[in-house]
Coordinates of C-alpha atoms in Angstrom, one line a residue:
X1 CA 52.5 116.2 -9.9
X2 CA 54.8 113.5 -8.3
X3 CA 53.6 109.3 -8.1
X4 CA 55.5 107.6 -5.7
X5 CA 55.6 104.1 -6.7
X6 CA 56.6 102.5 -3.0
X7 CA 53.2 101.6 -1.9
X8 CA 53.0 99.7 -5.1
X9 CA 56.5 98.1 -4.6
X10 CA 54.8 96.9 -1.0
X11 CA 51.9 95.1 -2.7
X12 CA 53.9 93.5 -5.2
X13 CA 56.9 92.4 -2.9
X14 CA 54.1 90.4 -0.3
X15 CA 52.1 88.8 -3.7
X16 CA 55.5 87.8 -4.6
X17 CA 56.1 86.4 -1.2
X18 CA 53.0 84.2 -1.6
X19 CA 54.2 82.8 -4.9
X20 CA 57.2 82.1 -3.6
X21 CA 55.6 79.9 -0.6
X22 CA 54.0 78.4 -3.2
X23 CA 56.3 77.4 -5.4
X24 CA 58.5 76.4 -3.1
X25 CA 55.9 74.0 -1.8
X26 CA 55.1 72.6 -5.4
X27 CA 58.9 72.1 -6.0
X28 CA 59.4 70.4 -2.7
X29 CA 56.5 68.2 -2.6
X30 CA 55.4 67.4 -6.3
X31 CA 52.1 68.2 -7.8
X32 CA 50.5 65.5 -6.0
X33 CA 50.6 67.8 -2.9
X34 CA 48.2 70.1 -4.9
X35 CA 44.4 69.8 -4.1
X36 CA 43.9 69.7 -7.9
X37 CA 45.6 66.9 -8.8
X38 CA 43.8 64.0 -10.2
X39 CA 46.3 61.2 -7.7
X40 CA 45.8 61.5 -4.6
X41 CA 49.1 62.1 -2.4
X42 CA 48.8 58.6 -0.7
X43 CA 48.6 56.8 -4.2
X44 CA 51.1 58.9 -5.4
X45 CA 53.7 58.1 -2.5
X46 CA 52.8 54.7 -3.0
X47 CA 53.7 54.9 -6.7
X48 CA 56.9 55.7 -5.7
X49 CA 58.1 53.8 -2.5
X50 CA 55.7 50.3 -2.6
X51 CA 56.2 50.0 0.8
X52 CA 52.3 50.9 2.3
X53 CA 53.7 50.9 5.8
X54 CA 56.4 53.5 5.5
X55 CA 54.2 55.7 3.4
X56 CA 51.2 55.4 6.3
X57 CA 53.8 56.5 8.8
X58 CA 54.9 59.9 6.3
X59 CA 51.9 60.7 6.2
X60 CA 50.8 59.9 9.8
X61 CA 53.9 62.2 10.7
X62 CA 52.7 65.3 8.3
X63 CA 48.9 65.1 10.2
X64 CA 50.3 65.1 13.9
X65 CA 53.2 66.9 13.2
X66 CA 51.5 71.2 13.7
X67 CA 49.6 70.6 16.8
X68 CA 52.3 69.0 18.1
X69 CA 54.6 71.9 17.8
X70 CA 52.1 74.4 19.6
X71 CA 54.2 74.4 22.2
X72 CA 56.9 76.9 19.6
X73 CA 57.1 81.0 19.9
X74 CA 54.9 82.2 17.3
X75 CA 53.8 79.0 16.2
X76 CA 50.5 78.9 17.8
X77 CA 48.9 81.1 15.7
X78 CA 49.3 79.0 12.5
X79 CA 49.0 75.1 14.4
X80 CA 45.6 75.0 14.2
X81 CA 45.6 75.9 10.1
X82 CA 48.4 74.2 9.3
X83 CA 46.7 71.3 10.5
X84 CA 43.6 71.5 8.9
X85 CA 45.5 72.1 5.8
X86 CA 47.3 69.1 6.3
X87 CA 50.7 71.1 5.1
X88 CA 53.3 68.8 4.5
X89 CA 56.0 71.2 5.9
X90 CA 57.5 70.7 9.3
X91 CA 57.1 73.5 12.0
X92 CA 60.9 74.2 11.9
X93 CA 60.5 74.3 8.0
X94 CA 57.7 76.9 8.1
X95 CA 59.7 79.1 10.5
X96 CA 62.6 79.2 8.7
X97 CA 60.7 80.2 5.3
X98 CA 59.1 82.5 7.7
X99 CA 62.8 83.9 8.2
X100 CA 64.1 83.5 4.3
X101 CA 60.8 85.7 3.2
X102 CA 61.8 88.4 5.8
X103 CA 65.7 88.3 4.4
X104 CA 63.7 88.4 1.0
X105 CA 61.5 90.8 1.7
X106 CA 64.0 93.4 3.3
X107 CA 66.0 93.5 0.6
X108 CA 63.0 94.0 -2.1
X109 CA 62.3 97.3 0.2
X110 CA 65.8 98.2 0.2
X111 CA 66.2 98.1 -3.5
X112 CA 62.7 99.1 -4.4
X113 CA 62.3 101.9 -1.4
X114 CA 64.2 104.5 0.2
X115 CA 62.5 103.8 3.7
X116 CA 64.3 104.0 6.7
X117 CA 66.3 100.9 7.8
X118 CA 64.3 100.2 11.3
X119 CA 60.9 100.6 9.1
X120 CA 62.3 98.4 6.4
X121 CA 63.3 95.6 9.4
X122 CA 59.7 95.6 10.7
X123 CA 57.9 95.4 7.4
X124 CA 59.7 92.6 6.1
X125 CA 59.4 90.7 9.5
X126 CA 55.6 91.3 9.1
X127 CA 55.6 89.9 5.4
X128 CA 57.6 87.3 6.2
X129 CA 55.1 85.9 9.1
X130 CA 52.0 87.1 7.3
X131 CA 52.8 86.1 4.0
X132 CA 52.7 82.4 5.4
X133 CA 50.0 82.9 7.6
X134 CA 47.7 84.1 4.4
X135 CA 48.9 81.2 2.7
X136 CA 48.4 78.7 5.2
X137 CA 44.8 80.1 5.9
X138 CA 43.8 80.6 2.3
X139 CA 45.1 76.0 2.1
X140 CA 42.7 75.5 5.4
X141 CA 39.8 76.9 3.6
X142 CA 39.9 75.5 0.5
X143 CA 40.9 71.9 1.6
X144 CA 38.2 72.4 4.2
X145 CA 35.6 73.2 1.4
X146 CA 36.4 70.5 -0.7
X147 CA 36.5 68.2 1.9
X148 CA 32.8 69.3 3.1
X149 CA 32.2 69.2 -0.9
X150 CA 33.5 65.4 -1.1
X151 CA 32.2 63.9 1.8
X152 CA 28.0 63.1 0.4
X153 CA 29.5 61.3 -2.8
X154 CA 32.3 59.4 -0.4
X155 CA 29.7 58.2 1.8
X156 CA 27.4 57.4 -1.2
X157 CA 30.0 55.4 -3.0
X158 CA 30.6 53.7 0.8
X159 CA 27.0 52.9 0.7
X160 CA 26.8 51.5 -2.8
X161 CA 29.8 48.8 -1.9
X162 CA 28.2 48.2 1.3
X163 CA 25.1 46.9 -0.5
X164 CA 27.1 44.5 -2.9
X165 CA 28.7 43.3 -0.1
X166 CA 31.7 44.6 0.8
X167 CA 33.6 45.0 4.2
X168 CA 33.0 48.4 5.7
X169 CA 36.8 48.6 5.3
X170 CA 37.0 47.9 1.7
X171 CA 34.0 49.9 1.4
X172 CA 36.4 53.0 3.0
X173 CA 39.3 51.5 0.9
X174 CA 37.1 51.9 -2.6
X175 CA 36.8 55.7 -1.3
X176 CA 40.4 56.2 -1.2
X177 CA 40.7 54.9 -4.6
X178 CA 38.1 56.5 -6.3
X179 CA 37.9 60.0 -4.8
X180 CA 40.7 62.4 -4.9
X181 CA 42.1 64.3 -2.4
X182 CA 41.8 65.3 0.7
X183 CA 39.1 62.4 1.5
X184 CA 41.4 59.9 -0.7
X185 CA 44.3 60.3 1.6
X186 CA 42.3 60.9 4.6
X187 CA 39.9 57.8 4.0
X188 CA 43.1 55.5 2.4
X189 CA 44.8 56.5 5.7
X190 CA 42.2 54.7 7.8
X191 CA 41.9 52.0 5.5
X192 CA 45.7 50.9 5.7
X193 CA 45.3 51.4 9.6
X194 CA 42.4 49.2 9.7
X195 CA 44.4 46.8 7.9
X196 CA 46.9 46.8 10.7
X197 CA 44.3 46.2 13.3
X198 CA 42.9 50.1 14.2
X199 CA 39.2 50.1 15.0
X200 CA 37.7 51.8 12.0
X201 CA 35.5 54.2 14.5
X202 CA 38.4 55.2 16.5
X203 CA 40.1 56.2 13.3
X204 CA 36.9 58.1 11.9
X205 CA 36.6 60.0 15.4
X206 CA 39.9 61.3 15.4
X207 CA 40.0 62.3 11.3
X208 CA 36.6 64.8 12.6
X209 CA 38.3 65.8 15.6
X210 CA 41.5 67.0 14.0
X211 CA 39.4 68.7 11.0
X212 CA 37.1 70.0 13.4
X213 CA 34.1 69.0 10.8
X214 CA 30.1 68.0 12.4
X215 CA 29.6 66.4 9.3
X216 CA 32.4 63.7 9.7
X217 CA 31.3 63.7 13.6
X218 CA 28.2 62.3 12.5
X219 CA 29.8 59.9 9.8
X220 CA 32.2 58.4 13.3
X221 CA 29.1 58.6 15.9
X222 CA 26.7 56.6 12.8
X223 CA 29.6 53.8 13.1
X224 CA 30.6 53.6 16.5
X225 CA 26.9 53.0 17.1
X226 CA 26.2 50.6 14.8
X227 CA 29.3 48.8 15.6
X228 CA 27.9 48.7 19.3
X229 CA 24.2 48.3 18.6
X230 CA 24.0 46.6 15.4
X231 CA 21.9 47.8 12.4
X232 CA 22.3 47.8 9.0
X233 CA 25.1 50.2 8.3
X234 CA 24.3 50.7 4.8
X235 CA 21.0 52.3 5.3
X236 CA 22.3 54.2 7.9
X237 CA 24.6 55.8 5.8
X238 CA 22.6 56.4 3.3
X239 CA 19.6 58.8 5.4
X240 CA 23.3 60.2 6.8
X241 CA 24.4 61.3 3.0
X242 CA 21.6 62.6 2.9
X243 CA 21.3 64.7 5.8
X244 CA 25.1 66.1 4.9
X245 CA 24.3 66.7 1.7
X246 CA 20.9 68.9 2.7
X247 CA 23.3 70.7 5.2
X248 CA 25.6 71.3 2.4
X249 CA 22.9 72.7 0.6
X250 CA 21.7 75.0 3.0
X251 CA 25.2 76.2 4.0
X252 CA 25.5 77.2 -0.1
X253 CA 22.1 78.7 0.2
X254 CA 23.0 80.8 3.2
X255 CA 26.3 81.5 1.6
X256 CA 24.7 82.8 -1.2
X257 CA 22.5 84.8 0.3
X258 CA 25.0 87.0 2.9
X259 CA 27.4 86.9 0.0
X260 CA 26.4 90.5 -0.4
X261 CA 26.7 91.7 2.3
X262 CA 30.3 89.9 2.9
X263 CA 31.2 91.5 0.2
X264 CA 30.0 95.3 1.1
X265 CA 31.6 94.5 4.6
X266 CA 34.8 93.8 2.9
X267 CA 34.8 96.8 0.4
X268 CA 34.1 99.3 3.5
X269 CA 37.1 97.4 5.4
X270 CA 39.7 97.9 2.4
X271 CA 38.3 101.2 1.2
X272 CA 40.0 103.7 3.6
X273 CA 43.3 101.4 3.2
X274 CA 43.1 101.5 -0.6
X275 CA 42.3 105.1 -0.3
X276 CA 45.5 105.9 2.3
X277 CA 47.8 103.8 -0.7
X278 CA 46.3 105.9 -3.3
X279 CA 46.8 109.1 -1.9
X280 CA 50.3 108.1 -1.7
X281 CA 51.3 107.0 -4.6
X282 CA 49.1 110.1 -6.6
X283 CA 50.8 112.7 -4.4
X284 CA 53.4 111.6 -1.7
X285 CA 53.6 114.7 0.0
X286 CA 49.9 115.4 0.8
X287 CA 50.7 114.4 4.7
X288 CA 54.0 116.6 4.9
X289 CA 52.6 119.8 6.2
X290 CA 50.9 118.2 9.4
X291 CA 53.5 115.3 10.2
X292 CA 55.5 117.2 12.5
X293 CA 52.3 118.8 14.6
X294 CA 52.2 116.6 18.1
X295 CA 48.8 115.5 17.1
X296 CA 49.9 113.5 13.9
X297 CA 51.0 110.6 16.0
X298 CA 48.2 109.8 18.1
X299 CA 45.7 110.6 15.0
X300 CA 47.2 107.9 12.9
X301 CA 46.6 105.7 15.9
X302 CA 43.2 106.4 16.6
X303 CA 42.0 106.0 13.2
X304 CA 44.2 102.8 12.8
X305 CA 42.3 101.7 16.3
X306 CA 38.9 102.4 14.2
X307 CA 39.6 100.4 11.2
X308 CA 40.8 97.3 13.5
X309 CA 37.3 98.0 15.1
X310 CA 35.7 98.4 12.0
X311 CA 36.8 94.9 10.7
X312 CA 36.1 92.9 13.8
X313 CA 32.3 94.8 13.6
X314 CA 31.8 93.5 9.6
X315 CA 33.2 90.3 10.3
X316 CA 30.8 90.0 13.2
X317 CA 27.7 91.4 11.4
X318 CA 28.0 89.3 8.2
X319 CA 29.5 85.9 10.2
X320 CA 26.3 84.2 9.9
X321 CA 25.6 80.7 11.8
X322 CA 23.5 78.2 10.7

């Protein structure tokens, strides 16, 4: 029995692409760019550069650059997710990384496989673009999940600060000091903008729209209403923190209940592809007798279409909205 290592090489090269992107990101911007860092990115930049105005300018540029570049061809598929992930790479740098990873993938495929040059070129381009997309998508999901988890604690910290007599801008600054990223840097920017004269409610609303978060919209609306009509902001935020925490618990419960269905959907979607890979590894010549028949290519296209439809419908079935 002849065993082919080509499918495994494809997988290894794709994993290497993901690791290269992450390694390059941490090398260029340092450990503070990681969500696991204890010190927020804003505080790390202030430690290196004591000019708060320049740090604010840099962070604001990073947080708006992706949506401003949606007109770049091929970049529109990344812009929204890169915005939520707050990727510090500029759009041009990300496109350059895609090209570099495509070249790296082509060299790996050339050395490790015997595929035809056109096939290697197509697969290398897919790996370069797909690798960056998967990396950015994972970053966005992790950041949004952590932001939703941190928000109730941040609001409660603001409530305690207000109750001991601090103004709202100082309460936000306290959150920036005590809470790690992503909220630490975001609220630090809002505090810096407030010190330069920008309305806090306006900054919160812009933050909520940029992150597309309903809980942040609640916070922005609560602050706006209090500014316009008055009232006890500490009590308003205390009630809001309870609502946000209850919503978070509900979402977690729904996620736990639907976890089995989601994993079943993922397994059923990935099993045909995994079976195809294993067949090509264990028996590379399994399809040799039918490759030259006229119906082989149409049959492959039909199977691929069914797989795409299967993935779409599985996604719809397990995507339960609350």
